[in-house]
mmCIF file of C-alpha atoms in Angstrom:
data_model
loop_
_atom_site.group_PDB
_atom_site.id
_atom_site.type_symbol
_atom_site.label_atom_id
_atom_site.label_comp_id
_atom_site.label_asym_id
_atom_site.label_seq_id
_atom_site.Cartn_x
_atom_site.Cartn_y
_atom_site.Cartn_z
ATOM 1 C CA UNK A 1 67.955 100.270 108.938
ATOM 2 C CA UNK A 2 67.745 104.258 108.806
ATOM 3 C CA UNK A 3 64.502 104.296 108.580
ATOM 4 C CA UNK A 4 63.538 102.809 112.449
ATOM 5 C CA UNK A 5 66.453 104.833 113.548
ATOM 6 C CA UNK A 6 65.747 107.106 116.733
ATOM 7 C CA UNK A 7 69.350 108.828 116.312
ATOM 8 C CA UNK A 8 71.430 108.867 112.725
ATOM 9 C CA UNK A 9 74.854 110.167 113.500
ATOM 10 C CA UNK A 10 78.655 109.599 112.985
ATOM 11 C CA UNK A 11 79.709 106.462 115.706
ATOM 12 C CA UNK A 12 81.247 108.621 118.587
ATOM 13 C CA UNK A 13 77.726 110.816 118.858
ATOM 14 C CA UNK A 14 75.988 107.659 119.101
ATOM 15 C CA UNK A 15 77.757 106.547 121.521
ATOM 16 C CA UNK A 16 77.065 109.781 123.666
ATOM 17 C CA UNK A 17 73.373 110.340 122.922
ATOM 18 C CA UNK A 18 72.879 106.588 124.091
ATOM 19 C CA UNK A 19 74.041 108.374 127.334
ATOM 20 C CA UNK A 20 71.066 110.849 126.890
ATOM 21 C CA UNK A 21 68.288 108.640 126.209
ATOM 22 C CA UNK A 22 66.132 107.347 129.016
ATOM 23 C CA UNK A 23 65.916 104.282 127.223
ATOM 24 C CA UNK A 24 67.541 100.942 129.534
ATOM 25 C CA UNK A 25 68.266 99.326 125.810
ATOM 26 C CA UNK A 26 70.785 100.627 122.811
ATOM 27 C CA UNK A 27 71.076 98.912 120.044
ATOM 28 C CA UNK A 28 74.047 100.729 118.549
ATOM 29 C CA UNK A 29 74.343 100.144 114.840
ATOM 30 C CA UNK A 30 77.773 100.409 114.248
ATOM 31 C CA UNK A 31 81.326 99.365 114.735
ATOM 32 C CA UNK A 32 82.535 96.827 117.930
ATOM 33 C CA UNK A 33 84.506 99.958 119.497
ATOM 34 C CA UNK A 34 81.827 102.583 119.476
ATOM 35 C CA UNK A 35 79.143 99.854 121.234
ATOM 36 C CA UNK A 36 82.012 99.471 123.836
ATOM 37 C CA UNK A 37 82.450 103.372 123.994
ATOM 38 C CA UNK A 38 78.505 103.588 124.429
ATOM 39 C CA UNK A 39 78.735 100.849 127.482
ATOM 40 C CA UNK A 40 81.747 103.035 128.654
ATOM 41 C CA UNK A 41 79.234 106.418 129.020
ATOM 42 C CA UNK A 42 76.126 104.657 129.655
ATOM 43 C CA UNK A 43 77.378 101.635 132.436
ATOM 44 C CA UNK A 44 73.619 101.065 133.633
ATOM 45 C CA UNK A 45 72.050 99.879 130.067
ATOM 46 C CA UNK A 46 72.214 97.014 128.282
ATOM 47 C CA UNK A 47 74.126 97.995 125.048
ATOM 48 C CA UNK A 48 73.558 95.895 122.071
ATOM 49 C CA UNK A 49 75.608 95.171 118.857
ATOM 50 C CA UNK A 50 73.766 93.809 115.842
ATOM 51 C CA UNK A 51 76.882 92.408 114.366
ATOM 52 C CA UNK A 52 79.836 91.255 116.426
ATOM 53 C CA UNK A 53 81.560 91.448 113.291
ATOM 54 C CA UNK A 54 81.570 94.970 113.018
ATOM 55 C CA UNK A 55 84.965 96.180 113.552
ATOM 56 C CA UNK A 56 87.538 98.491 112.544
ATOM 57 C CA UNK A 57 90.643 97.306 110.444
ATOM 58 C CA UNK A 58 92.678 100.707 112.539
ATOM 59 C CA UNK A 59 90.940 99.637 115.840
ATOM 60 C CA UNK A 60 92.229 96.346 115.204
ATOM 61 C CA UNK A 61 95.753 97.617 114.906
ATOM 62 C CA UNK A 62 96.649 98.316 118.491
ATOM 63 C CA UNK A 63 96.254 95.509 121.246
ATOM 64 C CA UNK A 64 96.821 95.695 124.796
ATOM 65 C CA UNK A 65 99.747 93.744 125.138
ATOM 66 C CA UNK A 66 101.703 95.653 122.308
ATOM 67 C CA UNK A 67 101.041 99.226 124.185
ATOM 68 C CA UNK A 68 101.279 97.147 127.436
ATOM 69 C CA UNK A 69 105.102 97.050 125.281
ATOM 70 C CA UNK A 70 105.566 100.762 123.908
ATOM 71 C CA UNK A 71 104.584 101.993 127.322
ATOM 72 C CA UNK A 72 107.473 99.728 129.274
ATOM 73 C CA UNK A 73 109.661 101.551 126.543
ATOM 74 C CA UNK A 74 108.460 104.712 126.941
ATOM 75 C CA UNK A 75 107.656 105.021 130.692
ATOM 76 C CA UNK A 76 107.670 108.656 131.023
ATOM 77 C CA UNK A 77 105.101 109.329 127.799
ATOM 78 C CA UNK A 78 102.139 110.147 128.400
ATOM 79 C CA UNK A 79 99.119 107.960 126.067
ATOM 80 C CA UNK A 80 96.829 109.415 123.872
ATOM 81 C CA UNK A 81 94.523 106.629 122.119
ATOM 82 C CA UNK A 82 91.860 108.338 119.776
ATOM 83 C CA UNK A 83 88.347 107.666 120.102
ATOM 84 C CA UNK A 84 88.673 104.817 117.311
ATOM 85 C CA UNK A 85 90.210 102.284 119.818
ATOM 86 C CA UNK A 86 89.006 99.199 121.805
ATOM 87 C CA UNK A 87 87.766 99.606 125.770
ATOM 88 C CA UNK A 88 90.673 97.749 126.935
ATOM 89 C CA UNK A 89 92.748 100.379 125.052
ATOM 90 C CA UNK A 90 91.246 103.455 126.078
ATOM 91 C CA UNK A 91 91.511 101.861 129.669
ATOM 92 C CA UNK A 92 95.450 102.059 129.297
ATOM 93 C CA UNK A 93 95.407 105.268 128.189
ATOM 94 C CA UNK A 94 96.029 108.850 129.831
ATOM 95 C CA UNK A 95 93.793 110.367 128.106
ATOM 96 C CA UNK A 96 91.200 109.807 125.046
ATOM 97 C CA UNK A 97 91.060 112.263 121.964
ATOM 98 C CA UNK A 98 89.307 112.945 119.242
ATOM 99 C CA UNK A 99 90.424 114.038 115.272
ATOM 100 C CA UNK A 100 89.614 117.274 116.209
ATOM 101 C CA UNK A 101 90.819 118.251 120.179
ATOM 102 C CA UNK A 102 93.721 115.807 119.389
ATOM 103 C CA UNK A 103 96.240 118.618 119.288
ATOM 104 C CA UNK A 104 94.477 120.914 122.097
ATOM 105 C CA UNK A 105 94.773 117.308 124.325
ATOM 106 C CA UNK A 106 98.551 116.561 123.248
ATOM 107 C CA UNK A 107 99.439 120.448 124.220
ATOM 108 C CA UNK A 108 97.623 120.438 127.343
ATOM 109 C CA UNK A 109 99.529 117.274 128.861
ATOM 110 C CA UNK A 110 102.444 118.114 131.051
ATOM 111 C CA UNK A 111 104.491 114.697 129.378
ATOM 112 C CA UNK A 112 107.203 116.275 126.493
ATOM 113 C CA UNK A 113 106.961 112.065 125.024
ATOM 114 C CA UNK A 114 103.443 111.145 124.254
ATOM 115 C CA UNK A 115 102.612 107.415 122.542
ATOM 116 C CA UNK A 116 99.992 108.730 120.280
ATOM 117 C CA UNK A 117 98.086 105.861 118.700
ATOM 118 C CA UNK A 118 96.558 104.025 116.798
ATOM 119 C CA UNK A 119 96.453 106.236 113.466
ATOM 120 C CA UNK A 120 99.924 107.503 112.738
ATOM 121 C CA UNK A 121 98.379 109.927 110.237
ATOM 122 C CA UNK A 122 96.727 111.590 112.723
ATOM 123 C CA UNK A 123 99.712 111.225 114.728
ATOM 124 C CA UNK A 124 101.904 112.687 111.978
ATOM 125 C CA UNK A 125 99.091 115.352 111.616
ATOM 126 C CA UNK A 126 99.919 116.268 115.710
ATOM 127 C CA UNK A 127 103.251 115.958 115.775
ATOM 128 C CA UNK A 128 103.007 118.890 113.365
ATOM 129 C CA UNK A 129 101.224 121.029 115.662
ATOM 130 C CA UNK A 130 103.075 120.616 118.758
ATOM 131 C CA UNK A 131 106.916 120.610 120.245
ATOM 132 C CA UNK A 132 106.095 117.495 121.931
ATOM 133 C CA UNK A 133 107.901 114.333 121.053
ATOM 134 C CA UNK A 134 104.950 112.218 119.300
ATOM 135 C CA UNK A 135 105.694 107.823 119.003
ATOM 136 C CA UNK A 136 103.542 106.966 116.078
ATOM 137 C CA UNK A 137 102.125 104.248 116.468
ATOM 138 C CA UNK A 138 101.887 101.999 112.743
ATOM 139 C CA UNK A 139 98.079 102.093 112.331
ATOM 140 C CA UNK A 140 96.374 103.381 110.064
ATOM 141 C CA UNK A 141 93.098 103.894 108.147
ATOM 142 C CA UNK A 142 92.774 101.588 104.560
ATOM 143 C CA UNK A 143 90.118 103.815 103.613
ATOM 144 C CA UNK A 144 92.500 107.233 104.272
ATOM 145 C CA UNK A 145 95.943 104.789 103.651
ATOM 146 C CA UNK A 146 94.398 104.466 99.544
ATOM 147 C CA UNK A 147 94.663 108.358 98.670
ATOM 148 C CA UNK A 148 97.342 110.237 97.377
ATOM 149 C CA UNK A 149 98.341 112.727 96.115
ATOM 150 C CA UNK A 150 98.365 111.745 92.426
ATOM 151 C CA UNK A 151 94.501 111.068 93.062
ATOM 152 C CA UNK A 152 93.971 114.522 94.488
ATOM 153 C CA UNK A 153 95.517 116.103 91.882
ATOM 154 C CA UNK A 154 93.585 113.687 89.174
ATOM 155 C CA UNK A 155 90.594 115.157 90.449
ATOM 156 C CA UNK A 156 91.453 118.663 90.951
ATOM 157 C CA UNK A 157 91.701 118.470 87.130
ATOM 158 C CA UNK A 158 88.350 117.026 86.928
ATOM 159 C CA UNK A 159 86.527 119.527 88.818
ATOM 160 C CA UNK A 160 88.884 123.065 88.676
ATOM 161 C CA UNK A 161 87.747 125.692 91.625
ATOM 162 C CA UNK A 162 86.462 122.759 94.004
ATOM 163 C CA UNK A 163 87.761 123.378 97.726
ATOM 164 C CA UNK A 164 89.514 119.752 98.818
ATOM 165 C CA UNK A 165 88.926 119.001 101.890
ATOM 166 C CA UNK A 166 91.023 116.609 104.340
ATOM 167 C CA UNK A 167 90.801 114.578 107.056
ATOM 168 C CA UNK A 168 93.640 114.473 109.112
ATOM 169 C CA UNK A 169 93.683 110.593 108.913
ATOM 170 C CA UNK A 170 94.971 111.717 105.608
ATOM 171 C CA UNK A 171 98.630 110.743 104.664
ATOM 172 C CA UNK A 172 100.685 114.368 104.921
ATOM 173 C CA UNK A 173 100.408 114.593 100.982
ATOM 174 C CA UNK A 174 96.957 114.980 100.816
ATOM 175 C CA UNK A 175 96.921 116.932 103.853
ATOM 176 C CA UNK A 176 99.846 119.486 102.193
ATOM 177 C CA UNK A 177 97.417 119.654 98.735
ATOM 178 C CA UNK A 178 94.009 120.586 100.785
ATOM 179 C CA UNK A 179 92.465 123.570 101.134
#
């Protein structure tokens, strides 16, 4: 639990302070993608996963043999998987990203066509931000696919002068009502 802890912090920091440790064993308490992630940065220990269970509905949503597709379509794109994505995705890949240096990676990639995947909300949220052609890929989020709009609003009434603020794994209508 927390409590015998040596590091509490979102799953990609985790991943990169196993790096830093001089410890040869990580027991990463978290999701199957972000124990692969820490085994990508840290090849020399033994990285451990409580649950083998613990995965990632949007993770889940892109295999290798469906990009192994897109990319035979799209053979000039460039691909940008985010962080939130199996080893054996990120190993297809141009290039990783994160929510927030997703746009600053898509714009500094010579490739006009870039597959963008797995969360086409984020996707959508690029594509926004850049003249490059984005593919969504169709994953998404269940936690970020549940809000809308109508929800946002709800609450705005509930609490009036509160600052919203969005992820951009948020569907564009949230994103358009945040602050």
């Amino acid at each position: 639990t927390q409590q015998a802890a040596d590091v509490l912090r979102h799953s990609l920091e985790l991943a990169r302070r196993a790096h830093d440790t001089d410890a040869d064993v990580i027991v990463l308490c978290g999701v199957h993608f972000m124990a692969e992630t820490a085994k990508i940065l840290s090849p020399d220990k033994t990285v451990l996963l409580p649950s083998l269970d613990a995965g990632c509905s949007l993770a889940d949503m892109a295999t290798p043999e469906q990009l192994k597709k897109v990319k035979e379509m799209h053979p000039d794109a460039a691909v940008v998987s985010y962080v939130n994505t199996s080893a054996d995705i990120k190993a297809m890949s141009d290039v990783c990203c994160t929510s927030m240096n997703a746009v600053k990676i898509v714009n500094s990639l010579p490739n006009k066509k870039i597959i963008f995947l797995p969360d086409k909300n984020l996707g959508r949220y690029v594509a926004s931000k850049t003249d490059k052609q984005i593919i969504l890929w169709d994953g998404y989020c269940f936690v970020h696919e549940k809000l809308n709009a109508k929800m946002l609003d709800d609450l705005k009434k509930d609490m009036p002068g509160a600052k919203i603020i969005a992820h951009p794994e948020c569907k564009t209508d949230i994103l358009q009502e945040a602050d």
